[in-house]
Short mmCIF file of C-alpha atoms in Angstrom, two decimals:
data_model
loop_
_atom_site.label_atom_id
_atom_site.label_comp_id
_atom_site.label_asym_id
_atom_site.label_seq_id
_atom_site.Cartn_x
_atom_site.Cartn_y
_atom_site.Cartn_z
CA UNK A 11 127.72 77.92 69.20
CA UNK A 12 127.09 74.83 71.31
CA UNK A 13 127.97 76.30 74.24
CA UNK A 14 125.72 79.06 74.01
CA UNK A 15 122.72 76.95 73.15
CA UNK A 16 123.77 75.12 76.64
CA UNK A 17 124.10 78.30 78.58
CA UNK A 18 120.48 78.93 77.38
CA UNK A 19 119.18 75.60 77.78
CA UNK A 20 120.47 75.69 81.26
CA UNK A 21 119.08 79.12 82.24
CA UNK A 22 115.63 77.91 80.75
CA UNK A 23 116.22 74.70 82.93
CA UNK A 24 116.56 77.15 86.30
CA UNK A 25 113.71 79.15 85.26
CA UNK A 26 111.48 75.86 85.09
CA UNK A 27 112.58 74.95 88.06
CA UNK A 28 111.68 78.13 89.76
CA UNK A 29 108.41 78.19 88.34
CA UNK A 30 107.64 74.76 89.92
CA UNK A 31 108.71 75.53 93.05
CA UNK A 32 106.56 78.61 93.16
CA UNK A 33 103.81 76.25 92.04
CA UNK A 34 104.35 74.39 94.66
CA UNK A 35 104.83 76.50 96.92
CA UNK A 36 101.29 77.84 96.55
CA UNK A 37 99.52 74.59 96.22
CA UNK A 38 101.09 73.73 99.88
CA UNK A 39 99.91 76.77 101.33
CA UNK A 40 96.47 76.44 99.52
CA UNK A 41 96.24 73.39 101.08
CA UNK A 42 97.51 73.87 104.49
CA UNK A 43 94.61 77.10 104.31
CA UNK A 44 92.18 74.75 103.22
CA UNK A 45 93.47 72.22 106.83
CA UNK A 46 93.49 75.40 108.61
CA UNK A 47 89.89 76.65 107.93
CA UNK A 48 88.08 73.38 108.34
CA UNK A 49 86.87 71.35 110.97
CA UNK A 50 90.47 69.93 111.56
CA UNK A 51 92.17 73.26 112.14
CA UNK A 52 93.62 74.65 114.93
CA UNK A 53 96.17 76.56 116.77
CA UNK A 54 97.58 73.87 118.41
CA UNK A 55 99.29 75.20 121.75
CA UNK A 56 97.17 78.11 121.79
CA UNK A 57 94.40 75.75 121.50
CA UNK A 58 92.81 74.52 124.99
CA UNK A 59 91.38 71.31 123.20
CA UNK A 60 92.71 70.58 119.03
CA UNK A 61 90.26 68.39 116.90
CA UNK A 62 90.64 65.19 116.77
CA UNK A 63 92.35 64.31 113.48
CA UNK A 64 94.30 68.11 113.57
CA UNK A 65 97.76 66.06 112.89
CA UNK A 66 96.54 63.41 110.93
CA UNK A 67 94.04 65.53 108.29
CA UNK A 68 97.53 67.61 107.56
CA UNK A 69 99.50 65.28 107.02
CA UNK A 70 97.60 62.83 104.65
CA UNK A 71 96.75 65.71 102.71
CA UNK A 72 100.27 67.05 102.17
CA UNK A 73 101.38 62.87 101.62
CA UNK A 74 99.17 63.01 98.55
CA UNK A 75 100.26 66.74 96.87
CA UNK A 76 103.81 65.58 98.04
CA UNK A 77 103.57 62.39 96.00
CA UNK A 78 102.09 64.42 92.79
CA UNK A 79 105.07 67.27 93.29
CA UNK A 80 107.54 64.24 92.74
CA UNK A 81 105.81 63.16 89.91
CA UNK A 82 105.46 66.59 88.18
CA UNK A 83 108.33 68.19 89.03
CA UNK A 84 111.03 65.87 91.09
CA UNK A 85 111.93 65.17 94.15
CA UNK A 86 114.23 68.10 95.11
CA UNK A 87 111.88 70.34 93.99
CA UNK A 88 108.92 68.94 96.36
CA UNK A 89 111.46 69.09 99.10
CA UNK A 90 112.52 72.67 98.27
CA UNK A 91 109.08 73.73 98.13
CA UNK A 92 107.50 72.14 101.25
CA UNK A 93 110.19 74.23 102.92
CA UNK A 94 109.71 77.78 101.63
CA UNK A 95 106.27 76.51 102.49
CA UNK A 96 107.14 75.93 106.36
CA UNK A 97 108.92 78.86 106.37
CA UNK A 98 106.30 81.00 105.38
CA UNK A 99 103.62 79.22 108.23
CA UNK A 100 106.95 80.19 110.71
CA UNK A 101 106.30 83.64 110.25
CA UNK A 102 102.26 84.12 110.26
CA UNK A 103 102.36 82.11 114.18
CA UNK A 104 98.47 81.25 113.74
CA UNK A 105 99.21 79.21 110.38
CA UNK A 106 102.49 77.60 111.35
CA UNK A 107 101.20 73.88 112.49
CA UNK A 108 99.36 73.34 109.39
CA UNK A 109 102.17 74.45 107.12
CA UNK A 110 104.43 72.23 109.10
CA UNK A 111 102.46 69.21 109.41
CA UNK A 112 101.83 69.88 105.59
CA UNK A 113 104.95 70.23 104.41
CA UNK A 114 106.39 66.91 106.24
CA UNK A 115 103.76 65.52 105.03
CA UNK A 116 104.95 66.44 101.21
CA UNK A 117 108.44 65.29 102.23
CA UNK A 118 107.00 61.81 103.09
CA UNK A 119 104.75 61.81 100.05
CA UNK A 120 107.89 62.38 97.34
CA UNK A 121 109.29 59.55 99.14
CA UNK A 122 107.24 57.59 98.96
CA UNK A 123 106.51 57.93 95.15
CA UNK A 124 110.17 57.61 94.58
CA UNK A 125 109.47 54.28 93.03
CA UNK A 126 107.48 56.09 90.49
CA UNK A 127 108.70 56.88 87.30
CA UNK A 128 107.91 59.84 85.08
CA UNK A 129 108.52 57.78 82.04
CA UNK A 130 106.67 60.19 79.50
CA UNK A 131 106.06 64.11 79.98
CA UNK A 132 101.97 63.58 79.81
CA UNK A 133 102.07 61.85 82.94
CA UNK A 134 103.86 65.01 84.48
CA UNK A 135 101.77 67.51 82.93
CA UNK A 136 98.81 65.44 84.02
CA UNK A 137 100.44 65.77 87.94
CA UNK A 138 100.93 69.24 87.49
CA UNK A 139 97.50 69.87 86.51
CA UNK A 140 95.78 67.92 89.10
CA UNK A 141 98.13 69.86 91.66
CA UNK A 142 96.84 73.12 90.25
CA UNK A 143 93.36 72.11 90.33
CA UNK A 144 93.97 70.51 94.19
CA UNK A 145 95.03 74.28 94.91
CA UNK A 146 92.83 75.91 93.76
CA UNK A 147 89.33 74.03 95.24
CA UNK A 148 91.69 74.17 98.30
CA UNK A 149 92.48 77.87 98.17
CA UNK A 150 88.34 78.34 97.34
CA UNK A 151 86.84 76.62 100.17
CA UNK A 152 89.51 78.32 102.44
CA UNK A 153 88.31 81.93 101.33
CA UNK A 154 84.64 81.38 101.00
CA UNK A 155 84.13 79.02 103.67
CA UNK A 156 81.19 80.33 106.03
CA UNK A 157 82.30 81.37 109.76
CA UNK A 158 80.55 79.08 111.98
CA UNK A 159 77.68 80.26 113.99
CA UNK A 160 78.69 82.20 117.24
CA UNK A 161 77.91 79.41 120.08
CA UNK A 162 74.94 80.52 122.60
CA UNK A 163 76.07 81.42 125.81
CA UNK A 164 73.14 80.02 127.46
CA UNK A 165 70.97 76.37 127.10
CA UNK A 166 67.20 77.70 126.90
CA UNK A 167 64.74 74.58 127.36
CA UNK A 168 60.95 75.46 127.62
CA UNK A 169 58.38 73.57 128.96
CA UNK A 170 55.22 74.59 128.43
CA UNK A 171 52.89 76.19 131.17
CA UNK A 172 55.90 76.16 133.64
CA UNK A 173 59.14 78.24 133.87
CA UNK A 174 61.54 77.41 131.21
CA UNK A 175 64.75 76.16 132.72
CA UNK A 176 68.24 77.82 131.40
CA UNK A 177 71.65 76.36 131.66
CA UNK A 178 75.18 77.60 131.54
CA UNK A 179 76.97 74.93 129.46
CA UNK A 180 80.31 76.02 130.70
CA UNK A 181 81.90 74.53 133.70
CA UNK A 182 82.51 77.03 135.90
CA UNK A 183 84.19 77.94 139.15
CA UNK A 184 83.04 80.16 141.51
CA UNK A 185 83.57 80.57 145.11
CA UNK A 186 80.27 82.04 146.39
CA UNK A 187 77.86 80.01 148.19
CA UNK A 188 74.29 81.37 147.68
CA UNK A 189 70.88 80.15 149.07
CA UNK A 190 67.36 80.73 148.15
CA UNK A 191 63.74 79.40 147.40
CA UNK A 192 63.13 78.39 144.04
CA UNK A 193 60.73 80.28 142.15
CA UNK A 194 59.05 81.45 139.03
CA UNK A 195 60.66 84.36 137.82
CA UNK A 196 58.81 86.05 134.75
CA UNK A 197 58.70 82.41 132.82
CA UNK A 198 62.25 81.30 133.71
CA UNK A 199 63.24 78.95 136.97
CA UNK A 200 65.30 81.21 139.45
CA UNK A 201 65.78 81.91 142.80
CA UNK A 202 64.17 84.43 145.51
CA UNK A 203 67.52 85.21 147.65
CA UNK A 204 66.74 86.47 150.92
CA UNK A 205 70.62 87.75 151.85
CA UNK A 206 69.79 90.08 148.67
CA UNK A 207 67.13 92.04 150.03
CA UNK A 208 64.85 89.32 148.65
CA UNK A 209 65.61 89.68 145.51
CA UNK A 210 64.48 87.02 142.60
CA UNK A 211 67.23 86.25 140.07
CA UNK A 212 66.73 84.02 136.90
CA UNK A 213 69.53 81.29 137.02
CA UNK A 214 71.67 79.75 134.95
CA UNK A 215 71.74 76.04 136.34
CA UNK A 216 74.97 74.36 136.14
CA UNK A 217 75.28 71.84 133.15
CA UNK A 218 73.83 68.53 133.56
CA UNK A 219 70.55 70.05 135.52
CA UNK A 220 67.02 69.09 133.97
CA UNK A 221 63.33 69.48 134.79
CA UNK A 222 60.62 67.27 134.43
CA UNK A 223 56.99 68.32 134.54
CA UNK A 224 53.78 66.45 136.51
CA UNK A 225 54.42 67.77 139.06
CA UNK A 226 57.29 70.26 138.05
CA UNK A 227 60.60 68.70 139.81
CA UNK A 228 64.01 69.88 139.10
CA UNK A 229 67.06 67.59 138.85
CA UNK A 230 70.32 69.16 140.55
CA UNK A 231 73.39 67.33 141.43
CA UNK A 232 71.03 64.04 141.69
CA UNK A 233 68.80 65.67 144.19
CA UNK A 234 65.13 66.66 143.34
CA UNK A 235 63.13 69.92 143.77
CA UNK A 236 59.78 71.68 143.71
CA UNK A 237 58.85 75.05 143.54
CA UNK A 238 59.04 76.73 146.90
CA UNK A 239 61.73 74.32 148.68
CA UNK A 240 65.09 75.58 148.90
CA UNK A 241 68.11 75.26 147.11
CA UNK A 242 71.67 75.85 148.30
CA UNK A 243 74.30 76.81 144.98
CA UNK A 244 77.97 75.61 146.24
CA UNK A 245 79.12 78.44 143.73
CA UNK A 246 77.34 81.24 142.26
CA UNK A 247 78.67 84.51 140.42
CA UNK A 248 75.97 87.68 139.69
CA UNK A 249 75.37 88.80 135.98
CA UNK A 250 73.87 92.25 136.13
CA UNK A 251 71.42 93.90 134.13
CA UNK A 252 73.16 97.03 133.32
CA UNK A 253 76.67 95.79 132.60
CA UNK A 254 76.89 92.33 131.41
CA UNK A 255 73.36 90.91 130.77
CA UNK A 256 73.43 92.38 127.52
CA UNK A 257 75.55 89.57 126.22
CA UNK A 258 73.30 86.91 127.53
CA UNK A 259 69.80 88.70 127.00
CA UNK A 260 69.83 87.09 123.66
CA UNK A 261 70.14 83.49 124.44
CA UNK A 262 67.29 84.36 126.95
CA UNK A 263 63.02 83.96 126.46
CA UNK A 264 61.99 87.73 125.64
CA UNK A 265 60.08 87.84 129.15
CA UNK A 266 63.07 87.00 131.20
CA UNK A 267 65.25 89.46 130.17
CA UNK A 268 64.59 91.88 132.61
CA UNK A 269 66.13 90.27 135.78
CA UNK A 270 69.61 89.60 136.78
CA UNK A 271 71.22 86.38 136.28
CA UNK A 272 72.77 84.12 138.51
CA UNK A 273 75.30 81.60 136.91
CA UNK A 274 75.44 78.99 138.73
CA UNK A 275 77.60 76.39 136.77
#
């Protein structure tokens, strides 16, 4: 008789334990979603340039569940979970360095709430229920969090009663050295190209150009100009009307539109 109440005290014992390593499980993951959608996220060595705080924002966050895993459900368990949790960023690729940094940083947490005692079972329910509660705001904000606004492809600045001035706010390279007068062209600041059968092209100045008005004088590479004088672009690349200017029409003023772009940054 004893022995079969410990056989099923023991398999209830397993089944516990399963059921709080799912738990926790899902709170990681909720959590390293949560990391992975906001401002800290990131690919990391797909990234060109990770947030600051990408490591740190991951890790503090999975110190804190990791600490309330070990004092709801144990240490082992914590440990046991953070790993399934890993594993599972492993095989998604775009989630993996959140889930990682996450789950070490639930390893670290149950260590360092070793020194904590779950002297009565309300203080571990009380764990287990924050934990469910940290998963599930995490989980929300991860699946309803807006996407952010598409960035312009093109820095519009008017100035009134003379052409607005546009800049590309990318750095660029491009190998083409181009030449022409600088002119009006339908409300925008471009250039009349001569070696183009004289053609006028709206231009996207490189990033760091400005314009100040009384008399109109543009500011390139620390020189100054005035409508008519001409201006030399060490680099230049063409952005025609009926393939690609549909992308940047948008970003443009409605009466500029209808001219080809030069980018010149």
């Amino acid at each position: 008789m004893s022995a079969e109440v410990e056989v099923r005290s023991t398999g209830s014992r397993r089944a516990l334990d399963a059921t709080s390593v799912v738990l926790c499980v899902l709170v990681d993951a909720a959590v390293a979603f949560a990391v992975f959608e906001s401002p800290f996220g990131t690919i990391f060595i797909l990234d060109d340039d990770p947030p600051d705080g990408h490591v740190l924002a991951p890790l503090l966050a999975g110190m804190v569940i990791g600490a309330l895993q070990r004092i709801a459900v144990g240490t082992s368990t914590t440990v046991v979970a953070a790993i399934v949790a890993a594993l599972g960023g492993v095989a998604t690729l775009f989630f993996v360095f959140p889930a990682g940094v996450v789950a070490i940083g639930c390893v670290l947490g149950a260590v360092a709430a070793t020194g904590v005692r779950r002297r009565t079972r309300r203080r571990s329910v009380l764990a287990a229920i924050v934990l469910v509660v940290i998963g599930t705001i995490a989980a929300g904000y991860g699946l309803t969090r807006p996407e952010p606004a598409d960035m312009p492809l093109l820095d519009v600045t008017a100035v009134p009663g003379a052409p607005s001035l546009v800049v590309d706010p990318q750095r660029r390279a491009h190998g083409q050295q181009l030449s022409g007068v600088l002119v009006d062209v339908d409300g925008c600041l471009g250039l009349a190209v001569n070696s183009v059968e004289g053609r006028r092209f709206v231009v996207a100045w490189e990033r760091g150009t400005s314009v100040s008005t009384r008399p109109y004088v543009l500011d390139l590479g620390g020189r100054s100009y005035r409508l008519g004088d001409r201006v030399t672009l060490p680099g230049a690349a063409y952005i025609t009307l009926s393939k690609d200017l549909a992308g940047y029409a948008p970003d443009l003023p409605r009466s500029c539109r209808g001219t080809d772009l030069i980018l010149a940054g």
